[in-house]
């Protein structure tokens, strides 16, 4: 039995610049962090070696792996030529909420299958393989930030270059600054879920065909650079200001990124102590990330009492194998 644990990611700035339609024209960059909320994947030989079972929000039991409906599981088992396995997933948060649950699943499953067959890969190699699977093999209209954001732990600045290479730079903070940053970041669940693919298709189309929206994205990469510089200087006030500026730009990239309910919640947050924030993921729902200093957090929580808060901390580990048991 193999069990992997893969963290979800929170993106601070630059999201969207990891789409191929953008970074082939202008290098992209994203500042993000992994958090201590996880996707757990278990791989175990099936009791009946002629059957393969997959348990996620649904349960599938098949004799031919080509009949598996879950596209990520089906494609990976075909690629690895594996069958007769029991694969299960458990997550700390629902899917479609902007914390990269799909890519965390992919990263965790690749890591587990690699370990199962004795192929021990680095976190960077797992992230690259996850991008290849989701984008090239399955044709998902997504970028590369989620795979690297989940596979590699900690706060990091990720560059997406036109030659398809990805460069990951860790951002090292003092313990005091990291604790303050973590303590001032809050997550609230809007109660809405979304299809990232639908939002990203429109965003990609707009960046290719609308010069104004393309330049919004260029400005967002500049903000990501500025946010990185602010974090290195441990200037959290500027970090919060840029968080807000980035969200105001992002919501103009596609029609489904925000809606009246999200806009109302965000404005209410600003009116009650938040210095900045953004909706996580592609948009349309999921978690609202807010930066609010400790003395104003009670007021903020009261103002957003119709939303569910998700307590969390920053984490440094990235995807890990947490259990290796007997194969029999």
PDB file of C-alpha atoms in Angstrom:
ATOM      1  CA  UNK A   1       0.000   0.000   0.000  1.00  0.00           C
ATOM      2  CA  UNK A   2       1.153   3.528  -0.848  1.00  0.00           C
ATOM      3  CA  UNK A   3      -0.357   6.701   0.641  1.00  0.00           C
ATOM      4  CA  UNK A   4       0.582  10.170  -0.580  1.00  0.00           C
ATOM      5  CA  UNK A   5      -0.354  13.527   0.901  1.00  0.00           C
ATOM      6  CA  UNK A   6      -0.413  16.546  -1.403  1.00  0.00           C
ATOM      7  CA  UNK A   7      -1.126  20.095  -0.168  1.00  0.00           C
ATOM      8  CA  UNK A   8      -3.541  22.466  -1.818  1.00  0.00           C
ATOM      9  CA  UNK A   9      -2.225  25.797  -3.002  1.00  0.00           C
ATOM     10  CA  UNK A  10      -3.190  29.433  -2.542  1.00  0.00           C
ATOM     11  CA  UNK A  11      -2.193  31.767  -5.382  1.00  0.00           C
ATOM     12  CA  UNK A  12      -1.451  35.374  -4.441  1.00  0.00           C
ATOM     13  CA  UNK A  13      -0.674  37.058  -7.787  1.00  0.00           C
ATOM     14  CA  UNK A  14      -0.119  36.367 -11.476  1.00  0.00           C
ATOM     15  CA  UNK A  15      -2.747  33.664 -11.965  1.00  0.00           C
ATOM     16  CA  UNK A  16      -3.612  33.280 -15.650  1.00  0.00           C
ATOM     17  CA  UNK A  17      -0.103  34.052 -16.866  1.00  0.00           C
ATOM     18  CA  UNK A  18       0.582  30.294 -16.638  1.00  0.00           C
ATOM     19  CA  UNK A  19      -1.718  29.686 -19.631  1.00  0.00           C
ATOM     20  CA  UNK A  20       0.158  28.778 -22.813  1.00  0.00           C
ATOM     21  CA  UNK A  21      -1.752  31.394 -24.796  1.00  0.00           C
ATOM     22  CA  UNK A  22      -0.060  34.024 -22.639  1.00  0.00           C
ATOM     23  CA  UNK A  23       3.413  32.751 -21.740  1.00  0.00           C
ATOM     24  CA  UNK A  24       4.303  31.944 -25.367  1.00  0.00           C
ATOM     25  CA  UNK A  25       3.997  35.693 -26.019  1.00  0.00           C
ATOM     26  CA  UNK A  26       5.159  37.061 -22.646  1.00  0.00           C
ATOM     27  CA  UNK A  27       6.784  35.128 -19.796  1.00  0.00           C
ATOM     28  CA  UNK A  28       4.340  34.390 -17.011  1.00  0.00           C
ATOM     29  CA  UNK A  29       4.888  34.347 -13.261  1.00  0.00           C
ATOM     30  CA  UNK A  30       2.877  33.428 -10.190  1.00  0.00           C
ATOM     31  CA  UNK A  31       3.471  33.931  -6.476  1.00  0.00           C
ATOM     32  CA  UNK A  32       1.813  31.186  -4.460  1.00  0.00           C
ATOM     33  CA  UNK A  33       2.049  29.013  -1.367  1.00  0.00           C
ATOM     34  CA  UNK A  34       1.026  25.558  -0.281  1.00  0.00           C
ATOM     35  CA  UNK A  35      -1.224  25.256   2.774  1.00  0.00           C
ATOM     36  CA  UNK A  36      -1.892  22.588   5.392  1.00  0.00           C
ATOM     37  CA  UNK A  37      -5.042  21.259   3.723  1.00  0.00           C
ATOM     38  CA  UNK A  38      -4.447  18.099   1.734  1.00  0.00           C
ATOM     39  CA  UNK A  39      -5.422  15.527  -0.870  1.00  0.00           C
ATOM     40  CA  UNK A  40      -4.704  11.944   0.242  1.00  0.00           C
ATOM     41  CA  UNK A  41      -4.276   9.211  -2.378  1.00  0.00           C
ATOM     42  CA  UNK A  42      -4.059   5.508  -1.554  1.00  0.00           C
ATOM     43  CA  UNK A  43      -2.912   2.851  -4.034  1.00  0.00           C
ATOM     44  CA  UNK A  44      -3.257  -0.802  -3.051  1.00  0.00           C
ATOM     45  CA  UNK A  45      -3.406  -4.082  -4.996  1.00  0.00           C
ATOM     46  CA  UNK A  46      -7.026  -5.192  -5.386  1.00  0.00           C
ATOM     47  CA  UNK A  47      -8.222  -8.282  -3.534  1.00  0.00           C
ATOM     48  CA  UNK A  48      -9.510  -9.429  -6.924  1.00  0.00           C
ATOM     49  CA  UNK A  49      -6.522  -8.893  -9.172  1.00  0.00           C
ATOM     50  CA  UNK A  50      -8.776  -8.929 -12.258  1.00  0.00           C
ATOM     51  CA  UNK A  51     -10.644  -5.819 -11.093  1.00  0.00           C
ATOM     52  CA  UNK A  52      -9.567  -2.192 -10.747  1.00  0.00           C
ATOM     53  CA  UNK A  53     -11.522   0.036  -8.384  1.00  0.00           C
ATOM     54  CA  UNK A  54     -11.435   3.804  -8.038  1.00  0.00           C
ATOM     55  CA  UNK A  55     -13.098   5.579  -5.127  1.00  0.00           C
ATOM     56  CA  UNK A  56     -13.491   9.377  -5.208  1.00  0.00           C
ATOM     57  CA  UNK A  57     -16.871  11.152  -5.117  1.00  0.00           C
ATOM     58  CA  UNK A  58     -18.028   8.050  -6.978  1.00  0.00           C
ATOM     59  CA  UNK A  59     -17.007   4.395  -6.873  1.00  0.00           C
ATOM     60  CA  UNK A  60     -15.978   2.585 -10.043  1.00  0.00           C
ATOM     61  CA  UNK A  61     -15.143  -1.111 -10.365  1.00  0.00           C
ATOM     62  CA  UNK A  62     -14.044  -2.299 -13.805  1.00  0.00           C
ATOM     63  CA  UNK A  63     -12.340  -5.278 -15.374  1.00  0.00           C
ATOM     64  CA  UNK A  64     -10.926  -3.215 -18.258  1.00  0.00           C
ATOM     65  CA  UNK A  65      -9.159   0.024 -17.248  1.00  0.00           C
ATOM     66  CA  UNK A  66     -10.338   1.611 -20.506  1.00  0.00           C
ATOM     67  CA  UNK A  67     -13.831   1.621 -18.965  1.00  0.00           C
ATOM     68  CA  UNK A  68     -12.822   3.900 -16.065  1.00  0.00           C
ATOM     69  CA  UNK A  69     -14.794   7.135 -16.320  1.00  0.00           C
ATOM     70  CA  UNK A  70     -12.380   9.286 -14.260  1.00  0.00           C
ATOM     71  CA  UNK A  71     -10.133  10.682 -17.031  1.00  0.00           C
ATOM     72  CA  UNK A  72      -7.024  11.222 -14.885  1.00  0.00           C
ATOM     73  CA  UNK A  73      -7.108   7.726 -13.382  1.00  0.00           C
ATOM     74  CA  UNK A  74      -7.891   6.086 -16.721  1.00  0.00           C
ATOM     75  CA  UNK A  75      -5.101   7.877 -18.592  1.00  0.00           C
ATOM     76  CA  UNK A  76      -2.463   7.282 -15.921  1.00  0.00           C
ATOM     77  CA  UNK A  77      -3.240   3.572 -15.640  1.00  0.00           C
ATOM     78  CA  UNK A  78      -3.086   3.283 -19.429  1.00  0.00           C
ATOM     79  CA  UNK A  79       0.212   5.170 -19.492  1.00  0.00           C
ATOM     80  CA  UNK A  80       1.697   3.038 -16.698  1.00  0.00           C
ATOM     81  CA  UNK A  81       0.053  -0.159 -18.013  1.00  0.00           C
ATOM     82  CA  UNK A  82      -1.242  -0.942 -14.546  1.00  0.00           C
ATOM     83  CA  UNK A  83      -4.439  -2.698 -13.507  1.00  0.00           C
ATOM     84  CA  UNK A  84      -5.737  -4.734 -10.588  1.00  0.00           C
ATOM     85  CA  UNK A  85      -5.403  -1.786  -8.209  1.00  0.00           C
ATOM     86  CA  UNK A  86      -7.626  -0.132  -5.652  1.00  0.00           C
ATOM     87  CA  UNK A  87      -7.237   3.668  -5.780  1.00  0.00           C
ATOM     88  CA  UNK A  88      -8.941   5.944  -3.265  1.00  0.00           C
ATOM     89  CA  UNK A  89      -8.857   9.694  -2.679  1.00  0.00           C
ATOM     90  CA  UNK A  90      -9.836  11.787   0.314  1.00  0.00           C
ATOM     91  CA  UNK A  91      -9.648  15.586   0.469  1.00  0.00           C
ATOM     92  CA  UNK A  92      -9.883  18.210   3.187  1.00  0.00           C
ATOM     93  CA  UNK A  93     -11.946  20.549   0.943  1.00  0.00           C
ATOM     94  CA  UNK A  94     -14.564  20.091  -1.808  1.00  0.00           C
ATOM     95  CA  UNK A  95     -13.649  20.142  -5.493  1.00  0.00           C
ATOM     96  CA  UNK A  96     -14.275  23.225  -7.612  1.00  0.00           C
ATOM     97  CA  UNK A  97     -13.373  25.656  -4.829  1.00  0.00           C
ATOM     98  CA  UNK A  98     -10.209  27.286  -6.211  1.00  0.00           C
ATOM     99  CA  UNK A  99      -7.632  25.427  -4.130  1.00  0.00           C
ATOM    100  CA  UNK A 100      -6.479  23.207  -7.036  1.00  0.00           C
ATOM    101  CA  UNK A 101      -8.136  19.957  -5.945  1.00  0.00           C
ATOM    102  CA  UNK A 102      -7.928  18.447  -9.444  1.00  0.00           C
ATOM    103  CA  UNK A 103      -4.204  19.070  -9.859  1.00  0.00           C
ATOM    104  CA  UNK A 104      -3.543  17.952  -6.275  1.00  0.00           C
ATOM    105  CA  UNK A 105      -5.297  14.687  -7.181  1.00  0.00           C
ATOM    106  CA  UNK A 106      -3.148  14.331 -10.299  1.00  0.00           C
ATOM    107  CA  UNK A 107       0.094  15.135  -8.475  1.00  0.00           C
ATOM    108  CA  UNK A 108      -0.742  12.790  -5.610  1.00  0.00           C
ATOM    109  CA  UNK A 109      -1.719   9.918  -7.889  1.00  0.00           C
ATOM    110  CA  UNK A 110       1.397  10.268 -10.059  1.00  0.00           C
ATOM    111  CA  UNK A 111       3.533  10.325  -6.918  1.00  0.00           C
ATOM    112  CA  UNK A 112       1.758   7.237  -5.564  1.00  0.00           C
ATOM    113  CA  UNK A 113       1.980   5.251  -8.804  1.00  0.00           C
ATOM    114  CA  UNK A 114       5.644   6.182  -9.276  1.00  0.00           C
ATOM    115  CA  UNK A 115       6.359   4.928  -5.775  1.00  0.00           C
ATOM    116  CA  UNK A 116       4.301   1.788  -6.335  1.00  0.00           C
ATOM    117  CA  UNK A 117       6.435   0.792  -9.333  1.00  0.00           C
ATOM    118  CA  UNK A 118       9.689   1.866  -7.656  1.00  0.00           C
ATOM    119  CA  UNK A 119      10.234   5.041  -9.679  1.00  0.00           C
ATOM    120  CA  UNK A 120      11.133   7.668  -7.074  1.00  0.00           C
ATOM    121  CA  UNK A 121      10.774  11.091  -8.719  1.00  0.00           C
ATOM    122  CA  UNK A 122      11.525  14.609  -7.485  1.00  0.00           C
ATOM    123  CA  UNK A 123       8.677  17.017  -6.766  1.00  0.00           C
ATOM    124  CA  UNK A 124       9.621  19.012  -9.886  1.00  0.00           C
ATOM    125  CA  UNK A 125       9.460  15.846 -12.015  1.00  0.00           C
ATOM    126  CA  UNK A 126       6.046  14.976 -10.581  1.00  0.00           C
ATOM    127  CA  UNK A 127       4.778  18.502 -11.327  1.00  0.00           C
ATOM    128  CA  UNK A 128       6.074  18.369 -14.913  1.00  0.00           C
ATOM    129  CA  UNK A 129       4.448  14.953 -15.446  1.00  0.00           C
ATOM    130  CA  UNK A 130       1.151  16.289 -14.051  1.00  0.00           C
ATOM    131  CA  UNK A 131       1.255  19.205 -16.526  1.00  0.00           C
ATOM    132  CA  UNK A 132       1.964  16.810 -19.391  1.00  0.00           C
ATOM    133  CA  UNK A 133      -0.974  14.618 -18.402  1.00  0.00           C
ATOM    134  CA  UNK A 134      -3.584  17.313 -17.773  1.00  0.00           C
ATOM    135  CA  UNK A 135      -2.657  19.759 -20.549  1.00  0.00           C
ATOM    136  CA  UNK A 136      -1.072  17.680 -23.327  1.00  0.00           C
ATOM    137  CA  UNK A 137      -2.710  14.260 -22.967  1.00  0.00           C
ATOM    138  CA  UNK A 138      -6.165  15.220 -21.655  1.00  0.00           C
ATOM    139  CA  UNK A 139      -6.373  18.626 -23.349  1.00  0.00           C
ATOM    140  CA  UNK A 140      -7.586  20.505 -20.288  1.00  0.00           C
ATOM    141  CA  UNK A 141      -7.703  24.305 -20.912  1.00  0.00           C
ATOM    142  CA  UNK A 142      -5.612  25.025 -17.822  1.00  0.00           C
ATOM    143  CA  UNK A 143      -2.173  26.374 -16.958  1.00  0.00           C
ATOM    144  CA  UNK A 144       0.813  25.023 -15.063  1.00  0.00           C
ATOM    145  CA  UNK A 145       0.691  26.850 -11.759  1.00  0.00           C
ATOM    146  CA  UNK A 146      -1.526  24.388  -9.869  1.00  0.00           C
ATOM    147  CA  UNK A 147       0.659  21.356 -10.513  1.00  0.00           C
ATOM    148  CA  UNK A 148       3.819  23.137  -9.340  1.00  0.00           C
ATOM    149  CA  UNK A 149       1.975  24.922  -6.537  1.00  0.00           C
ATOM    150  CA  UNK A 150       0.800  21.598  -5.081  1.00  0.00           C
ATOM    151  CA  UNK A 151       3.857  19.457  -5.791  1.00  0.00           C
ATOM    152  CA  UNK A 152       6.422  21.855  -4.337  1.00  0.00           C
ATOM    153  CA  UNK A 153       5.875  23.154  -0.821  1.00  0.00           C
ATOM    154  CA  UNK A 154       6.299  26.605   0.666  1.00  0.00           C
ATOM    155  CA  UNK A 155       5.969  30.152  -0.630  1.00  0.00           C
ATOM    156  CA  UNK A 156       7.409  30.293  -4.137  1.00  0.00           C
ATOM    157  CA  UNK A 157       7.734  32.449  -7.224  1.00  0.00           C
ATOM    158  CA  UNK A 158       7.101  30.377 -10.353  1.00  0.00           C
ATOM    159  CA  UNK A 159       8.115  31.554 -13.839  1.00  0.00           C
ATOM    160  CA  UNK A 160       6.569  30.113 -17.010  1.00  0.00           C
ATOM    161  CA  UNK A 161       8.843  30.610 -20.001  1.00  0.00           C
ATOM    162  CA  UNK A 162       8.152  30.514 -23.743  1.00  0.00           C
ATOM    163  CA  UNK A 163      10.408  27.468 -24.203  1.00  0.00           C
ATOM    164  CA  UNK A 164       7.957  25.550 -21.932  1.00  0.00           C
ATOM    165  CA  UNK A 165      10.404  25.417 -19.016  1.00  0.00           C
ATOM    166  CA  UNK A 166       9.281  26.302 -15.502  1.00  0.00           C
ATOM    167  CA  UNK A 167      11.535  27.932 -12.906  1.00  0.00           C
ATOM    168  CA  UNK A 168      10.628  27.736  -9.213  1.00  0.00           C
ATOM    169  CA  UNK A 169      12.225  30.161  -6.743  1.00  0.00           C
ATOM    170  CA  UNK A 170      11.493  29.639  -3.030  1.00  0.00           C
ATOM    171  CA  UNK A 171      10.723  32.806  -1.050  1.00  0.00           C
ATOM    172  CA  UNK A 172      12.421  32.570   2.326  1.00  0.00           C
ATOM    173  CA  UNK A 173      10.980  34.681   5.134  1.00  0.00           C
ATOM    174  CA  UNK A 174      11.979  35.113   8.741  1.00  0.00           C
ATOM    175  CA  UNK A 175       9.884  33.081  11.156  1.00  0.00           C
ATOM    176  CA  UNK A 176       8.303  36.275  12.533  1.00  0.00           C
ATOM    177  CA  UNK A 177       7.258  37.517   9.083  1.00  0.00           C
ATOM    178  CA  UNK A 178       5.924  34.132   8.003  1.00  0.00           C
ATOM    179  CA  UNK A 179       3.876  33.792  11.195  1.00  0.00           C
ATOM    180  CA  UNK A 180       2.463  37.297  10.740  1.00  0.00           C
ATOM    181  CA  UNK A 181       1.599  36.632   7.096  1.00  0.00           C
ATOM    182  CA  UNK A 182      -0.070  33.326   7.957  1.00  0.00           C
ATOM    183  CA  UNK A 183      -1.967  34.898  10.859  1.00  0.00           C
ATOM    184  CA  UNK A 184      -3.271  37.756   8.700  1.00  0.00           C
ATOM    185  CA  UNK A 185      -4.559  35.554   5.866  1.00  0.00           C
ATOM    186  CA  UNK A 186      -8.125  34.277   6.123  1.00  0.00           C
ATOM    187  CA  UNK A 187     -10.134  31.953   3.875  1.00  0.00           C
ATOM    188  CA  UNK A 188     -13.916  32.133   3.546  1.00  0.00           C
ATOM    189  CA  UNK A 189     -15.970  29.685   1.474  1.00  0.00           C
ATOM    190  CA  UNK A 190     -18.516  31.459  -0.706  1.00  0.00           C
ATOM    191  CA  UNK A 191     -20.670  28.343  -1.005  1.00  0.00           C
ATOM    192  CA  UNK A 192     -20.342  28.468  -4.792  1.00  0.00           C
ATOM    193  CA  UNK A 193     -18.407  25.978  -6.902  1.00  0.00           C
ATOM    194  CA  UNK A 194     -17.195  26.484 -10.444  1.00  0.00           C
ATOM    195  CA  UNK A 195     -15.877  24.802 -13.570  1.00  0.00           C
ATOM    196  CA  UNK A 196     -12.352  26.146 -13.974  1.00  0.00           C
ATOM    197  CA  UNK A 197     -12.254  24.949 -17.567  1.00  0.00           C
ATOM    198  CA  UNK A 198     -15.191  27.123 -18.644  1.00  0.00           C
ATOM    199  CA  UNK A 199     -13.722  30.249 -17.062  1.00  0.00           C
ATOM    200  CA  UNK A 200     -10.216  29.601 -18.392  1.00  0.00           C
ATOM    201  CA  UNK A 201     -11.447  28.949 -21.937  1.00  0.00           C
ATOM    202  CA  UNK A 202     -13.019  32.407 -22.010  1.00  0.00           C
ATOM    203  CA  UNK A 203      -9.971  33.984 -20.372  1.00  0.00           C
ATOM    204  CA  UNK A 204      -7.596  32.350 -22.883  1.00  0.00           C
ATOM    205  CA  UNK A 205      -9.777  33.476 -25.793  1.00  0.00           C
ATOM    206  CA  UNK A 206      -9.876  37.030 -24.450  1.00  0.00           C
ATOM    207  CA  UNK A 207      -6.101  37.219 -23.975  1.00  0.00           C
ATOM    208  CA  UNK A 208      -5.558  36.083 -27.570  1.00  0.00           C
ATOM    209  CA  UNK A 209      -8.173  38.356 -29.144  1.00  0.00           C
ATOM    210  CA  UNK A 210      -8.543  41.395 -26.868  1.00  0.00           C
ATOM    211  CA  UNK A 211      -5.456  43.611 -26.660  1.00  0.00           C
ATOM    212  CA  UNK A 212      -6.736  45.414 -23.570  1.00  0.00           C
ATOM    213  CA  UNK A 213      -7.195  42.180 -21.621  1.00  0.00           C
ATOM    214  CA  UNK A 214      -3.781  40.944 -22.753  1.00  0.00           C
ATOM    215  CA  UNK A 215      -2.217  44.080 -21.268  1.00  0.00           C
ATOM    216  CA  UNK A 216      -4.198  43.574 -18.049  1.00  0.00           C
ATOM    217  CA  UNK A 217      -2.453  40.199 -17.804  1.00  0.00           C
ATOM    218  CA  UNK A 218       0.945  41.784 -18.458  1.00  0.00           C
ATOM    219  CA  UNK A 219       0.231  44.218 -15.625  1.00  0.00           C
ATOM    220  CA  UNK A 220      -0.710  41.299 -13.364  1.00  0.00           C
ATOM    221  CA  UNK A 221       2.705  39.717 -13.944  1.00  0.00           C
ATOM    222  CA  UNK A 222       4.297  43.046 -13.013  1.00  0.00           C
ATOM    223  CA  UNK A 223       2.236  43.058  -9.821  1.00  0.00           C
ATOM    224  CA  UNK A 224       3.447  39.529  -9.050  1.00  0.00           C
ATOM    225  CA  UNK A 225       7.043  40.748  -9.366  1.00  0.00           C
ATOM    226  CA  UNK A 226       6.263  43.691  -7.092  1.00  0.00           C
ATOM    227  CA  UNK A 227       4.569  41.430  -4.565  1.00  0.00           C
ATOM    228  CA  UNK A 228       7.609  39.142  -4.510  1.00  0.00           C
ATOM    229  CA  UNK A 229       9.836  42.150  -3.831  1.00  0.00           C
ATOM    230  CA  UNK A 230       7.505  43.314  -1.050  1.00  0.00           C
ATOM    231  CA  UNK A 231       7.570  39.884   0.610  1.00  0.00           C
ATOM    232  CA  UNK A 232      11.364  39.701   0.434  1.00  0.00           C
ATOM    233  CA  UNK A 233      11.463  43.112   2.153  1.00  0.00           C
ATOM    234  CA  UNK A 234       8.832  41.768   4.590  1.00  0.00           C
ATOM    235  CA  UNK A 235       6.552  44.688   3.689  1.00  0.00           C
ATOM    236  CA  UNK A 236       3.162  43.079   4.308  1.00  0.00           C
ATOM    237  CA  UNK A 237       1.167  46.307   3.892  1.00  0.00           C
ATOM    238  CA  UNK A 238       2.351  46.562   0.290  1.00  0.00           C
ATOM    239  CA  UNK A 239       1.665  42.835  -0.135  1.00  0.00           C
ATOM    240  CA  UNK A 240      -1.976  43.444   0.865  1.00  0.00           C
ATOM    241  CA  UNK A 241      -2.315  46.460  -1.425  1.00  0.00           C
ATOM    242  CA  UNK A 242      -1.025  44.475  -4.411  1.00  0.00           C
ATOM    243  CA  UNK A 243      -3.369  41.598  -3.539  1.00  0.00           C
ATOM    244  CA  UNK A 244      -6.271  44.019  -3.964  1.00  0.00           C
ATOM    245  CA  UNK A 245      -4.885  45.569  -7.172  1.00  0.00           C
ATOM    246  CA  UNK A 246      -4.408  42.145  -8.712  1.00  0.00           C
ATOM    247  CA  UNK A 247      -7.981  41.108  -7.963  1.00  0.00           C
ATOM    248  CA  UNK A 248      -9.403  44.293  -9.498  1.00  0.00           C
ATOM    249  CA  UNK A 249      -7.500  43.498 -12.697  1.00  0.00           C
ATOM    250  CA  UNK A 250      -8.261  39.786 -12.720  1.00  0.00           C
ATOM    251  CA  UNK A 251     -12.015  40.243 -12.479  1.00  0.00           C
ATOM    252  CA  UNK A 252     -11.899  42.122 -15.814  1.00  0.00           C
ATOM    253  CA  UNK A 253     -10.296  39.246 -17.743  1.00  0.00           C
ATOM    254  CA  UNK A 254     -13.481  37.186 -18.211  1.00  0.00           C
ATOM    255  CA  UNK A 255     -17.184  37.573 -17.509  1.00  0.00           C
ATOM    256  CA  UNK A 256     -17.466  34.523 -15.203  1.00  0.00           C
ATOM    257  CA  UNK A 257     -14.569  35.354 -12.864  1.00  0.00           C
ATOM    258  CA  UNK A 258     -16.787  37.277 -10.463  1.00  0.00           C
ATOM    259  CA  UNK A 259     -20.477  37.932  -9.873  1.00  0.00           C
ATOM    260  CA  UNK A 260     -22.652  40.249  -7.804  1.00  0.00           C
ATOM    261  CA  UNK A 261     -22.568  38.009  -4.709  1.00  0.00           C
ATOM    262  CA  UNK A 262     -18.768  37.733  -4.737  1.00  0.00           C
ATOM    263  CA  UNK A 263     -18.396  41.468  -5.360  1.00  0.00           C
ATOM    264  CA  UNK A 264     -20.725  42.197  -2.436  1.00  0.00           C
ATOM    265  CA  UNK A 265     -18.787  39.899  -0.098  1.00  0.00           C
ATOM    266  CA  UNK A 266     -15.455  41.393  -1.145  1.00  0.00           C
ATOM    267  CA  UNK A 267     -16.638  44.976  -0.659  1.00  0.00           C
ATOM    268  CA  UNK A 268     -18.079  44.056   2.725  1.00  0.00           C
ATOM    269  CA  UNK A 269     -14.682  42.629   3.668  1.00  0.00           C
ATOM    270  CA  UNK A 270     -12.882  45.835   2.662  1.00  0.00           C
ATOM    271  CA  UNK A 271     -15.402  47.884   4.633  1.00  0.00           C
ATOM    272  CA  UNK A 272     -14.731  45.786   7.737  1.00  0.00           C
ATOM    273  CA  UNK A 273     -10.964  45.652   8.045  1.00  0.00           C
ATOM    274  CA  UNK A 274      -9.576  43.661   5.106  1.00  0.00           C
ATOM    275  CA  UNK A 275      -6.701  45.416   3.345  1.00  0.00           C
ATOM    276  CA  UNK A 276      -6.833  43.240   0.253  1.00  0.00           C
ATOM    277  CA  UNK A 277      -7.930  39.901  -1.089  1.00  0.00           C
ATOM    278  CA  UNK A 278      -8.995  37.863  -4.080  1.00  0.00           C
ATOM    279  CA  UNK A 279     -11.108  34.947  -5.152  1.00  0.00           C
ATOM    280  CA  UNK A 280      -8.941  31.850  -5.488  1.00  0.00           C
ATOM    281  CA  UNK A 281      -8.699  29.732  -8.593  1.00  0.00           C
ATOM    282  CA  UNK A 282     -10.148  30.515 -11.994  1.00  0.00           C
ATOM    283  CA  UNK A 283     -13.115  32.376 -10.509  1.00  0.00           C
ATOM    284  CA  UNK A 284     -16.864  32.071 -10.275  1.00  0.00           C
ATOM    285  CA  UNK A 285     -16.914  30.648  -6.751  1.00  0.00           C
ATOM    286  CA  UNK A 286     -14.846  28.808  -4.197  1.00  0.00           C
ATOM    287  CA  UNK A 287     -12.760  30.441  -1.502  1.00  0.00           C
ATOM    288  CA  UNK A 288     -12.247  34.138  -0.881  1.00  0.00           C
ATOM    289  CA  UNK A 289      -8.756  34.910   0.425  1.00  0.00           C
ATOM    290  CA  UNK A 290      -8.479  38.029   2.577  1.00  0.00           C
ATOM    291  CA  UNK A 291      -5.590  39.846   4.227  1.00  0.00           C
ATOM    292  CA  UNK A 292      -6.717  41.342   7.534  1.00  0.00           C
ATOM    293  CA  UNK A 293      -4.625  42.328  10.534  1.00  0.00           C
ATOM    294  CA  UNK A 294      -5.385  40.597  13.820  1.00  0.00           C
ATOM    295  CA  UNK A 295      -7.067  43.546  15.532  1.00  0.00           C
ATOM    296  CA  UNK A 296      -9.728  43.740  12.782  1.00  0.00           C
ATOM    297  CA  UNK A 297     -10.415  40.043  12.282  1.00  0.00           C
ATOM    298  CA  UNK A 298     -13.315  39.732  14.722  1.00  0.00           C
ATOM    299  CA  UNK A 299     -15.097  42.608  12.995  1.00  0.00           C
ATOM    300  CA  UNK A 300     -14.449  40.989   9.624  1.00  0.00           C
ATOM    301  CA  UNK A 301     -15.734  37.603  10.747  1.00  0.00           C
ATOM    302  CA  UNK A 302     -18.940  39.189  12.051  1.00  0.00           C
ATOM    303  CA  UNK A 303     -19.476  40.978   8.743  1.00  0.00           C
ATOM    304  CA  UNK A 304     -19.009  37.738   6.774  1.00  0.00           C
ATOM    305  CA  UNK A 305     -20.914  35.483   9.164  1.00  0.00           C
ATOM    306  CA  UNK A 306     -22.921  34.060   6.249  1.00  0.00           C
ATOM    307  CA  UNK A 307     -19.709  32.465   4.898  1.00  0.00           C
ATOM    308  CA  UNK A 308     -17.838  29.458   6.293  1.00  0.00           C
ATOM    309  CA  UNK A 309     -14.261  30.167   7.386  1.00  0.00           C
ATOM    310  CA  UNK A 310     -11.537  27.595   6.738  1.00  0.00           C
ATOM    311  CA  UNK A 311      -8.706  27.919   9.290  1.00  0.00           C
ATOM    312  CA  UNK A 312      -5.314  27.110   7.749  1.00  0.00           C
ATOM    313  CA  UNK A 313      -1.560  27.632   7.997  1.00  0.00           C
ATOM    314  CA  UNK A 314       1.208  27.844   5.435  1.00  0.00           C
ATOM    315  CA  UNK A 315       3.160  24.634   4.877  1.00  0.00           C
ATOM    316  CA  UNK A 316       6.587  23.775   3.440  1.00  0.00           C
ATOM    317  CA  UNK A 317       6.496  20.081   2.570  1.00  0.00           C
ATOM    318  CA  UNK A 318       4.823  19.708  -0.823  1.00  0.00           C
ATOM    319  CA  UNK A 319       3.692  16.298  -2.028  1.00  0.00           C
ATOM    320  CA  UNK A 320       4.947  13.445   0.164  1.00  0.00           C
ATOM    321  CA  UNK A 321       4.715   9.697   0.482  1.00  0.00           C
ATOM    322  CA  UNK A 322       3.473   9.265   4.042  1.00  0.00           C
ATOM    323  CA  UNK A 323       3.091   5.476   4.070  1.00  0.00           C
ATOM    324  CA  UNK A 324       4.657   2.526   2.273  1.00  0.00           C
ATOM    325  CA  UNK A 325       3.282  -0.872   3.231  1.00  0.00           C
ATOM    326  CA  UNK A 326       3.399  -4.426   2.010  1.00  0.00           C
ATOM    327  CA  UNK A 327       2.518  -4.839  -1.697  1.00  0.00           C
ATOM    328  CA  UNK A 328       0.707  -8.110  -1.041  1.00  0.00           C
TER     329      UNK A 328
END
